Short mmCIF file of C-alpha atoms and ligand atoms in Angstrom, two decimals:
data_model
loop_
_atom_site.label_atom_id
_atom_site.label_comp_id
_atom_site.label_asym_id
_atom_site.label_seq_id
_atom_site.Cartn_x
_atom_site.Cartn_y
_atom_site.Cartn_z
CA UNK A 104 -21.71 -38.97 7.93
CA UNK A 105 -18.34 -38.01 6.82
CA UNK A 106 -15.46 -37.86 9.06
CA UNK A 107 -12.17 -36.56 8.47
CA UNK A 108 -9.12 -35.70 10.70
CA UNK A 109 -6.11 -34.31 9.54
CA UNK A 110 -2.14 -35.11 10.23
CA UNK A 111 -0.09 -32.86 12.56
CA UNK A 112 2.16 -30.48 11.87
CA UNK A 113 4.22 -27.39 12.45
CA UNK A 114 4.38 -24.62 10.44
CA UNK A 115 6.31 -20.99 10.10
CA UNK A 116 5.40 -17.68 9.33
CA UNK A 117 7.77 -15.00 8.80
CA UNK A 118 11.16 -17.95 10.29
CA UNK A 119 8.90 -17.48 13.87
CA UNK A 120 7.59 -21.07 14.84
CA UNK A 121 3.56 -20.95 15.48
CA UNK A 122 3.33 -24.34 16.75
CA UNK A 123 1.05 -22.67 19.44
CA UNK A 124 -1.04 -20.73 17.60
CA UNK A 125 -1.65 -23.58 15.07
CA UNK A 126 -5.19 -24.54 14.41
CA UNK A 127 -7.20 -26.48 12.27
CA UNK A 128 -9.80 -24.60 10.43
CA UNK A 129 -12.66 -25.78 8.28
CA UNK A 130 -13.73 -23.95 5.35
CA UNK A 131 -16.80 -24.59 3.78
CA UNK A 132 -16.81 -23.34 0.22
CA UNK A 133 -13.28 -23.01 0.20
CA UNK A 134 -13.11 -23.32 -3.50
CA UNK A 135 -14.67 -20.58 -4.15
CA UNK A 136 -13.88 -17.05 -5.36
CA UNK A 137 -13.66 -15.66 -1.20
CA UNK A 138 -13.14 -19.34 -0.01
CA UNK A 139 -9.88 -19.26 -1.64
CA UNK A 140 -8.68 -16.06 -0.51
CA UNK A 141 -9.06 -16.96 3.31
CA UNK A 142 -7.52 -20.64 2.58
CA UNK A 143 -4.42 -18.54 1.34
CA UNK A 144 -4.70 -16.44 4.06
CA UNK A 145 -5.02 -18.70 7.10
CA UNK A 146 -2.50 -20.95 5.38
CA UNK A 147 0.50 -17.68 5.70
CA UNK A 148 -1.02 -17.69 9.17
CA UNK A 149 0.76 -20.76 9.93
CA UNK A 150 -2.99 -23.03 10.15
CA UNK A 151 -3.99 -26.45 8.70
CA UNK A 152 -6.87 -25.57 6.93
CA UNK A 153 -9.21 -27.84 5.35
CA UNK A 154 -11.09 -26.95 2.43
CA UNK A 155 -14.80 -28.19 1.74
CA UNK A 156 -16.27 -27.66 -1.14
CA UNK A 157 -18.74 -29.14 -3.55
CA UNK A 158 -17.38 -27.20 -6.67
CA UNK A 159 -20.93 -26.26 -7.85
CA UNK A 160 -19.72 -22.46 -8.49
CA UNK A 161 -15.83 -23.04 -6.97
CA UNK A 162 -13.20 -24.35 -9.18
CA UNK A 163 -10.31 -26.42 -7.93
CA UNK A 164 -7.92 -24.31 -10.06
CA UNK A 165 -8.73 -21.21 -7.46
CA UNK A 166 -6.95 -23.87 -4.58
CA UNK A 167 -4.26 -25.43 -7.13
CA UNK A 168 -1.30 -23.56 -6.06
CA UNK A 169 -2.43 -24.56 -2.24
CA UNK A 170 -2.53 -27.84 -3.03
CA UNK A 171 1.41 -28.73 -2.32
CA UNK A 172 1.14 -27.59 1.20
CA UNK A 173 1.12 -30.07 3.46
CA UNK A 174 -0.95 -27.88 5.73
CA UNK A 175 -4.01 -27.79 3.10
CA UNK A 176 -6.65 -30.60 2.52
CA UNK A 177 -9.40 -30.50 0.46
CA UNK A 178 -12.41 -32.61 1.22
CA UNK A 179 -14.96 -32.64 -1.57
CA UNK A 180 -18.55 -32.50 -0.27
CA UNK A 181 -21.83 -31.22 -0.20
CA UNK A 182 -22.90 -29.27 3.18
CA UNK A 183 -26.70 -30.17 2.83
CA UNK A 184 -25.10 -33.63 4.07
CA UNK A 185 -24.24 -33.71 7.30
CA UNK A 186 -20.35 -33.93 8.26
CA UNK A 187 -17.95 -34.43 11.05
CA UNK A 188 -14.99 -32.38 10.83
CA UNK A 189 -12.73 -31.96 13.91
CA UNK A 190 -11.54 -28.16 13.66
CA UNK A 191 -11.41 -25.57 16.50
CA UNK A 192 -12.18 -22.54 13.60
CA UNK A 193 -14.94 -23.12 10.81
CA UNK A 194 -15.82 -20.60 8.53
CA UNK A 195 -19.03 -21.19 6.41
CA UNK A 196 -18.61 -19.57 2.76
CA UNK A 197 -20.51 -22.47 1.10
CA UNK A 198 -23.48 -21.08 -1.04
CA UNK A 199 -23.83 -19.90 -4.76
CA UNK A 200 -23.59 -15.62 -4.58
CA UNK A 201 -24.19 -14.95 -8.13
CA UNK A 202 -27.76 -13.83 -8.74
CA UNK A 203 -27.33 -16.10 -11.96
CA UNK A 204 -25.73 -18.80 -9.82
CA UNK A 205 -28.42 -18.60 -7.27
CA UNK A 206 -31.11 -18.30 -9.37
CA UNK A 207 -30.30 -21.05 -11.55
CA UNK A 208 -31.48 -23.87 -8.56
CA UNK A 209 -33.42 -21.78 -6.49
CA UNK A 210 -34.64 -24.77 -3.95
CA UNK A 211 -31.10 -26.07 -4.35
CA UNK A 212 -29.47 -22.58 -2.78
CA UNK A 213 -32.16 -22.30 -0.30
CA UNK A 214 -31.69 -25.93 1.12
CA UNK A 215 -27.46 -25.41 0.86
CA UNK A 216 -28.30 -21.82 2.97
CA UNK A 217 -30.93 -24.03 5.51
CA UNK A 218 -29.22 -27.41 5.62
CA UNK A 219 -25.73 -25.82 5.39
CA UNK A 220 -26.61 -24.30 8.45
CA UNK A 221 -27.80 -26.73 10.22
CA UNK A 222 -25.03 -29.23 9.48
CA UNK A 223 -22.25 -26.23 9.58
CA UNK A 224 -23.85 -25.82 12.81
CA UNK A 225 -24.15 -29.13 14.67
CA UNK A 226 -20.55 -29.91 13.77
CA UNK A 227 -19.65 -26.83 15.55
CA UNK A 228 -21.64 -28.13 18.27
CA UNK A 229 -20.12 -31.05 18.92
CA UNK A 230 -16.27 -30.08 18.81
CA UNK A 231 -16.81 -27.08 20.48
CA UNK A 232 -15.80 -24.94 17.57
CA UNK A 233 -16.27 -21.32 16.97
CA UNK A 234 -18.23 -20.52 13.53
CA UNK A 235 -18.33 -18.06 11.23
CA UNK A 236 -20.74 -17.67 8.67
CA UNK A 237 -20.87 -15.51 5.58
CA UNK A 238 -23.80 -13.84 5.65
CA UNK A 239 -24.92 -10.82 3.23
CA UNK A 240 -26.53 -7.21 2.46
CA UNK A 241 -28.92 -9.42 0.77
CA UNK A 242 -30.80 -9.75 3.91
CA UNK A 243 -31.56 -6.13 3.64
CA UNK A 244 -33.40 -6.84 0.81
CA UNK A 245 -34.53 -3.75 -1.32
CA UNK A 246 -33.93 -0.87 1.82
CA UNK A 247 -35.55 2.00 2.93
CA UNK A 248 -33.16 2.89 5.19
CA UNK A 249 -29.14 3.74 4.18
CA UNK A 250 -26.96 3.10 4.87
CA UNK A 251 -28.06 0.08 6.23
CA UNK A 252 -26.86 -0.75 9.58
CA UNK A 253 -26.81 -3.87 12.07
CA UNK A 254 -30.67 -2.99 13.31
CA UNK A 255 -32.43 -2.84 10.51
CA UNK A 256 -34.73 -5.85 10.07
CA UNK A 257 -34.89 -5.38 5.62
CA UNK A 258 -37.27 -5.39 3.34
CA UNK A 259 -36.98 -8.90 1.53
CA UNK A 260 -39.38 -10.48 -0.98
CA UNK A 261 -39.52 -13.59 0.02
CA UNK A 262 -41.76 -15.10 -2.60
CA UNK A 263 -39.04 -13.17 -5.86
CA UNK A 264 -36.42 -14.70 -7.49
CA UNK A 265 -34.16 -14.11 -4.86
CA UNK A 266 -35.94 -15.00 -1.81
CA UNK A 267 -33.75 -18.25 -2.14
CA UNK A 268 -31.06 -16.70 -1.74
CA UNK A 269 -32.41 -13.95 0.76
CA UNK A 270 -34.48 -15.93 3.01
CA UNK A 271 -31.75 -18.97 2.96
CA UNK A 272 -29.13 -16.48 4.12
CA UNK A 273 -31.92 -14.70 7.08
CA UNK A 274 -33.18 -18.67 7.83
CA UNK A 275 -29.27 -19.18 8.81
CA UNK A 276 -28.74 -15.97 10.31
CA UNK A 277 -31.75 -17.40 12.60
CA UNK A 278 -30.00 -20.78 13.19
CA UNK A 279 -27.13 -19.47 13.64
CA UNK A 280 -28.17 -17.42 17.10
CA UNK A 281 -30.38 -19.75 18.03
CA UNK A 282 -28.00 -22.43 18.16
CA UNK A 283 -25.78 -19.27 19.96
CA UNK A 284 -28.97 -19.49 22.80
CA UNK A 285 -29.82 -22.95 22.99
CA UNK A 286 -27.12 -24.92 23.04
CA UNK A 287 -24.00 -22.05 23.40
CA UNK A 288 -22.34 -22.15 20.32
CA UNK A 289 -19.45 -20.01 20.07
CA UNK A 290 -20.83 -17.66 16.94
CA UNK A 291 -19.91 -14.85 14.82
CA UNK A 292 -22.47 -13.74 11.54
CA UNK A 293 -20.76 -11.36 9.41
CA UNK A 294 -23.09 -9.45 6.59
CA UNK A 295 -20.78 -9.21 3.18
CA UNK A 296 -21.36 -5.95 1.06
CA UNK A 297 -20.94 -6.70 -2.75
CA UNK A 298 -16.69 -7.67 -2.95
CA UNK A 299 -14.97 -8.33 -6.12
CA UNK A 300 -11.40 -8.99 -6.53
CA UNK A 301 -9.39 -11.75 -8.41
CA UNK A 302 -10.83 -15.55 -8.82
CA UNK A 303 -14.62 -14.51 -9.82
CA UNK A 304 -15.38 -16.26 -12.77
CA UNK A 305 -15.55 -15.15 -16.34
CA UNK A 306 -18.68 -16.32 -16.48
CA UNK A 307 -19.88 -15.32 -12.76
CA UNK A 308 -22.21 -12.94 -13.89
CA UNK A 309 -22.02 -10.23 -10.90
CA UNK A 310 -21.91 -6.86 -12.23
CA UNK A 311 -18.11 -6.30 -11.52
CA UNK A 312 -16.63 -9.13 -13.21
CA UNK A 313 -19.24 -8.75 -16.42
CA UNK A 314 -18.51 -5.37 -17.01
CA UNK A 315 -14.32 -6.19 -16.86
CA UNK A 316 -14.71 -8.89 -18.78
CA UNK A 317 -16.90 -6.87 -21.76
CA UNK A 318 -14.61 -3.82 -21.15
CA UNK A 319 -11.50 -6.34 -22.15
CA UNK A 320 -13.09 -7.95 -25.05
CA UNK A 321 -14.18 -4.01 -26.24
CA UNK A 322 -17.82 -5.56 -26.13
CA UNK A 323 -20.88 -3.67 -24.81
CA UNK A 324 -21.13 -2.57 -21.26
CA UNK A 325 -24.78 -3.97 -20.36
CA UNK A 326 -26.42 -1.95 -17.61
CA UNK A 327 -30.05 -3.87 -16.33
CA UNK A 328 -32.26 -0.81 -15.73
CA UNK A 329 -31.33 2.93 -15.39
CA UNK A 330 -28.25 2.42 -14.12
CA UNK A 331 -29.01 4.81 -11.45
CA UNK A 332 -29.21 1.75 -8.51
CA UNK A 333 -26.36 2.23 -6.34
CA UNK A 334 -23.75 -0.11 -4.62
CA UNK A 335 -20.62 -0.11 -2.16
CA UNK A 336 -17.66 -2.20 -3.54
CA UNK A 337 -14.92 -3.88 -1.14
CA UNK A 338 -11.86 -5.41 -2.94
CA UNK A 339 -11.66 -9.05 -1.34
CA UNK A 340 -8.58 -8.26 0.21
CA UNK A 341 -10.57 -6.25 2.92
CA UNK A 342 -13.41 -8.34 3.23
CA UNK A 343 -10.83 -11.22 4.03
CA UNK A 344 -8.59 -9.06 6.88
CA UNK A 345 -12.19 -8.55 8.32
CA UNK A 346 -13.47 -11.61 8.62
CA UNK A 347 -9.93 -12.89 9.95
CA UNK A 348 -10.53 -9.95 13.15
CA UNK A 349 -14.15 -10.61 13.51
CA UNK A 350 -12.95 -14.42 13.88
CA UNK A 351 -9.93 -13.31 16.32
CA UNK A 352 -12.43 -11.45 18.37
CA UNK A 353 -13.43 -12.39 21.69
CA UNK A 354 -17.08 -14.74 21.81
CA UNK A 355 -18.95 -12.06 23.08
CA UNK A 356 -18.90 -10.55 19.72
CA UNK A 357 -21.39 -12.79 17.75
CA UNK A 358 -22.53 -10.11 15.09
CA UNK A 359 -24.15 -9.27 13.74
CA UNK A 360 -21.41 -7.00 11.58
CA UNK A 361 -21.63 -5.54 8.76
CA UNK A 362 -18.12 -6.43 6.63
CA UNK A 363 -17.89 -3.88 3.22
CA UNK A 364 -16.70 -0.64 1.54
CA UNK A 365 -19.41 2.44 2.11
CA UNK A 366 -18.44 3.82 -0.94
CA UNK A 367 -21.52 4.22 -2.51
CA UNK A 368 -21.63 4.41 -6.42
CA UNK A 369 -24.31 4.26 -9.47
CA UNK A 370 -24.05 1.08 -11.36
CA UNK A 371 -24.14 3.68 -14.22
CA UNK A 372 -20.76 5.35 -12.71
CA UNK A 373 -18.83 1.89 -12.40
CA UNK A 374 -19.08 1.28 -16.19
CA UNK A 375 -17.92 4.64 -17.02
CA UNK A 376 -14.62 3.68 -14.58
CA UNK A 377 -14.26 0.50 -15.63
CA UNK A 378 -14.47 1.72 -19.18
CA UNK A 379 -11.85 4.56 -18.40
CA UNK A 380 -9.54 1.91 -16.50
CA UNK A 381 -9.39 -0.15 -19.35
CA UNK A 382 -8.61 2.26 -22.27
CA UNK A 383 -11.60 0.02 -23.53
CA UNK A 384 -14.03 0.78 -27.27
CA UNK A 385 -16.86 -0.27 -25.53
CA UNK A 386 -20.44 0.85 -26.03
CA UNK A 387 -22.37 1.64 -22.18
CA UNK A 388 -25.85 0.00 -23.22
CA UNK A 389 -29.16 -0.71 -21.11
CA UNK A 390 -30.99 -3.48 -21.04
CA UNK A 391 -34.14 -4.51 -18.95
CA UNK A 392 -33.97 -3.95 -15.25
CA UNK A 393 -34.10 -7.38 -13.48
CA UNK A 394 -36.93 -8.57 -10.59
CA UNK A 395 -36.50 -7.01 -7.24
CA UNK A 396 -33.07 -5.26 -8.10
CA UNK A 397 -32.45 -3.67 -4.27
CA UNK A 398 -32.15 0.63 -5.42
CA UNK A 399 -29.33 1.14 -3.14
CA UNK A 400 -26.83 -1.03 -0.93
CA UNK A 401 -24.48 0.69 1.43
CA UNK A 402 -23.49 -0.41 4.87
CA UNK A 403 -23.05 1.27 7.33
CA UNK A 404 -19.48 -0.03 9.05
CA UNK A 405 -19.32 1.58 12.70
CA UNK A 406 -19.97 -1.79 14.40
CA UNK A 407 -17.06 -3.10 12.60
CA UNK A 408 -14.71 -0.29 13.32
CA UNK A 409 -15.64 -0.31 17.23
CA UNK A 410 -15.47 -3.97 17.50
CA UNK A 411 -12.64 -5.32 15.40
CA UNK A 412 -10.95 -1.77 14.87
CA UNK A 413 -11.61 -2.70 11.27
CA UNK A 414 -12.47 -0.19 7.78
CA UNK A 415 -11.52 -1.34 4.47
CA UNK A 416 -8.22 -0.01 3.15
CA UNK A 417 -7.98 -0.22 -0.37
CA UNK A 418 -9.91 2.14 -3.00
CA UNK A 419 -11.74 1.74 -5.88
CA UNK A 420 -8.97 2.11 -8.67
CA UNK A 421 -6.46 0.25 -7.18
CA UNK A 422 -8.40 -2.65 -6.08
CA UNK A 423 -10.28 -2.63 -9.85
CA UNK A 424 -6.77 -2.23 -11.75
CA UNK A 425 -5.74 -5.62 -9.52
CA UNK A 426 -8.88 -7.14 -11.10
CA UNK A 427 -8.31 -6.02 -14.07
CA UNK A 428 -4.61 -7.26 -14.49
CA UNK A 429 -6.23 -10.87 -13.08
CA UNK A 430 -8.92 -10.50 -15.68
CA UNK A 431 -6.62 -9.69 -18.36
CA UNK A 432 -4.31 -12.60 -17.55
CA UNK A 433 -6.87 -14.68 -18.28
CA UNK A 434 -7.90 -13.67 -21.65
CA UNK A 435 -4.73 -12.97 -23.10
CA UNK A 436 -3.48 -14.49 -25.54
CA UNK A 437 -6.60 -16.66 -26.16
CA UNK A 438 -10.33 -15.22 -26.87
CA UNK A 439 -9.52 -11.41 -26.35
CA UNK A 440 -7.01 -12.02 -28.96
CA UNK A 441 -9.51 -13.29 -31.41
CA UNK A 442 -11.91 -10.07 -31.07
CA UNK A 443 -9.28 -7.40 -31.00
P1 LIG B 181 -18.53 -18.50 -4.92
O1 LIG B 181 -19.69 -19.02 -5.68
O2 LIG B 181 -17.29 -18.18 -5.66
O3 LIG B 181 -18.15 -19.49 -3.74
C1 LIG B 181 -19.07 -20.32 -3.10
C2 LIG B 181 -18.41 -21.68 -2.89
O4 LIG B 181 -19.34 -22.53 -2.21
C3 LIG B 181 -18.05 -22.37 -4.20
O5 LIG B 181 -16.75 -22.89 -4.13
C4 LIG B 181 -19.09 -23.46 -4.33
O6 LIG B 181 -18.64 -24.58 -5.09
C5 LIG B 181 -19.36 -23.80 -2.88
N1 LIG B 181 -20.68 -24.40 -2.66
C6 LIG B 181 -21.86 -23.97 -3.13
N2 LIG B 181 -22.84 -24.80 -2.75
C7 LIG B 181 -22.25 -25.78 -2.01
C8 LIG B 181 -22.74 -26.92 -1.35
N3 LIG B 181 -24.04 -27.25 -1.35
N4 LIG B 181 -21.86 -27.71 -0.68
C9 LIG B 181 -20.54 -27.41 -0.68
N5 LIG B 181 -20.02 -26.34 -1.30
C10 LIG B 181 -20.88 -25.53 -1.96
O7 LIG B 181 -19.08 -17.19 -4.16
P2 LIG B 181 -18.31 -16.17 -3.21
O8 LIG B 181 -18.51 -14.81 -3.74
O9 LIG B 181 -16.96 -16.64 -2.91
O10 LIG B 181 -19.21 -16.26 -1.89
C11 LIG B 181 -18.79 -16.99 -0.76
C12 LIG B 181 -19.78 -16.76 0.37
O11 LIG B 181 -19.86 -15.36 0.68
C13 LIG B 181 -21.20 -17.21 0.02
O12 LIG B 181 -21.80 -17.79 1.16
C14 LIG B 181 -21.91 -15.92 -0.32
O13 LIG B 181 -23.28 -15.99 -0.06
C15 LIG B 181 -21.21 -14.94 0.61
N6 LIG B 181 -21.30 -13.57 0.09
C16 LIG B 181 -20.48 -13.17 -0.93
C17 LIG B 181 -20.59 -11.87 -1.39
C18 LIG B 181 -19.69 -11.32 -2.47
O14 LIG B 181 -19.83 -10.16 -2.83
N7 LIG B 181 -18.73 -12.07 -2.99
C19 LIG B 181 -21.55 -10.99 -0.86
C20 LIG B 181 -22.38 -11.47 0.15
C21 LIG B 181 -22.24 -12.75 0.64
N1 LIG B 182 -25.75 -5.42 -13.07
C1 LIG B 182 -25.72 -4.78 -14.30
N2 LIG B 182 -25.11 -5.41 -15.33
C2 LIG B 182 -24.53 -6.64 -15.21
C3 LIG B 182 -24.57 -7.30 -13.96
C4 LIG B 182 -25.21 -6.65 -12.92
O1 LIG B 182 -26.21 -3.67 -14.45
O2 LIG B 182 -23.98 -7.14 -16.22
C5 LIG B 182 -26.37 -4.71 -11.94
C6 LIG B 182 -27.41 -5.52 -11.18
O3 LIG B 182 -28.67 -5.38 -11.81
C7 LIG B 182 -27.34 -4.84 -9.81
C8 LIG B 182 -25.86 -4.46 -9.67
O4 LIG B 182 -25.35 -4.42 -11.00
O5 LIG B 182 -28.11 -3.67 -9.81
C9 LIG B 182 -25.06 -5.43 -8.84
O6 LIG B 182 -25.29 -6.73 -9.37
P1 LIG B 182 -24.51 -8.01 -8.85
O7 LIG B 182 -25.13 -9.19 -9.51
O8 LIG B 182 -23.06 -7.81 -8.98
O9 LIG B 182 -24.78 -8.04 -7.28
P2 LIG B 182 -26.10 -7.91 -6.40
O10 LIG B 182 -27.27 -7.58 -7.24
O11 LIG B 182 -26.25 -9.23 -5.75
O12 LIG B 182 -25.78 -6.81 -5.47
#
């Protein structure tokens, strides 16, 4: 077992001293595209944060600029072993999210989900810490219902390609609140609706990055199916702010809560923007639809708004030309030039 405490320390936000409000928070997949985001975050908070991470789908460079504050540690591990981490705050962001990523080691993201858990879990257990875990639509499987709210139990294949993914995030949902019962862990499950932003991969292969990334290069926009499945996009600045309230919020607020933007869209409509937003000479093509592609994905947010006085804030464009400008920052002047 791994055991890791780190040094003391005072911090300031904004010339106030926080020495009182300073806590040490554990991140679990803090290297990752979200991960990163609430590192930064908790860090301009005025917390130590620690940062584990296995880099499987994370890349250090999303935590390099942390990396000279003396606040931020990074401790490189894999949460299917168990760890000791003494932290008053853990939030548990480590699993792939990709469909590609996921799908790639199927009994690999379904033990990370399970034993993840478990070992997220019993460390919060025995420090006494409260624990957050990133949860997702995906346990809503395919719905009937939308927008899908807190109540609804999903419609999940468990024996598809993504039932790893699925049934590994509704297996931990399950831990999670039965560790809540049984042994009074302080918990809070928050369900993440599709979120894009900057720090996805190139290569990530979720449908918002891809089609930036083709747009940019003027390469073809590739739809799987019709095109006419729907989704509700939050820019990760949002998602972030949430899960900072939900983890502010008082411990009779376990969750579930739904954390995303309800505006609903074809798949078919966010090429056409993305296309538009980019001045982009790409072709909108179709290819096969994929297994088990849920038709339509929109949450339903009035849990969140009642509890943690929460609702995303920023829109469609704005949050897609930020994700652009990342995007195109990192093609410039290398590959985009080549197929211009
Ligand atoms: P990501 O792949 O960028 O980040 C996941 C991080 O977890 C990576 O840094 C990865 O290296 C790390 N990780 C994976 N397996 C690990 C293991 N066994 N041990 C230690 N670290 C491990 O994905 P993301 O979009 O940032 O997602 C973060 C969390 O949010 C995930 O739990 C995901 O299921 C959840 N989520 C994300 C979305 C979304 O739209 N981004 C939607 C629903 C749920
Ligand atoms: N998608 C697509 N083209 C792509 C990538 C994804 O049409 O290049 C579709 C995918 O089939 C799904 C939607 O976009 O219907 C969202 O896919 P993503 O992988 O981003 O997230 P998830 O399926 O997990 O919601």
């Amino acid at each position: 077992m791994r055991s890791f405490v780190p040094s003391e320390g005072y911090s300031e936000v904004s010339g106030i001293p926080v020495a009182q409000a300073l806590r040490t928070v554990l991140v679990n997949g803090g290297g990752g595209f979200l991960g990163s985001h609430l590192c930064e975050r908790l860090l301009q908070r005025g917390h130590r944060v620690i940062c584990l991470d296995n880099f499987s789908t994370g890349r250090r460079a999303n935590v390099d600029h942390l990396a000279s504050n003396t606040h931020f540690h990074i401790v490189e591990h894999d949460v299917r072993q168990p760890f000791d981490i003494e932290a008053s705050l853990i939030f548990n962001f480590a699993s792939p999210a990709s469909p590609p990523d996921y799908q790639r080691d199927p009994v690999g993201t379904l033990l990370t989900n399970v034993l993840g858990a478990v070992n997220t879990l019993d460390c919060a257990r025995k420090t006494g810490a409260i624990v957050v875990q990133s949860s997702t639509s995906e346990v809503y499987g395919d719905p009937i219902h939308t927008p899908q709210h807190e109540s609804y139990c999903g419609n999940v294949n468990q024996i598809g390609p993504r039932g790893c993914y699925d049934e590994g995030k509704r297996s931990a949902e399950t831990l999670f609140f039965d560790y809540h019962r049984t042994y009074g862990v302080d918990i809070k499950v928050g369900r993440i609706f599709n979120t894009y932003g900057p720090r996805m991969r190139l290569d990530d292969g979720r449908v918002v990055s891809n089609f930036i990334v083709q747009a940019l290069r003027n390469a073809d926009l590739t739809i799987y199916g019709d095109g006419q499945q729907t989704r509700s996009f939050c820019y990760v600045d949002d998602l972030i702010e949430g899960f900072l309230r939900f983890s502010a919020a008082g411990s009779a607020c376990n969750g579930p809560i739904n954390l995303g933007n309800p505006a609903e869209m074809t798949v078919r409509r966010l090429a056409e923007i993305i296309r538009d937003l980019t001045n982009s000479r790409s072709r909108i093509v179709h290819l096969p639809a994929v297994t088990d592609d849920p038709r339509q994905r929109r949450p339903d947010i009035s849990r969140a708004m009642a509890e943690l006085g929460w609702q995303p804030r920023i829109g469609l464009e704005t949050g897609l030309a930020r994700t652009v400008d990342y995007f195109d920052g990192l093609l410039a002047g290398t590959e985009k030039a080549e197929v211009v």
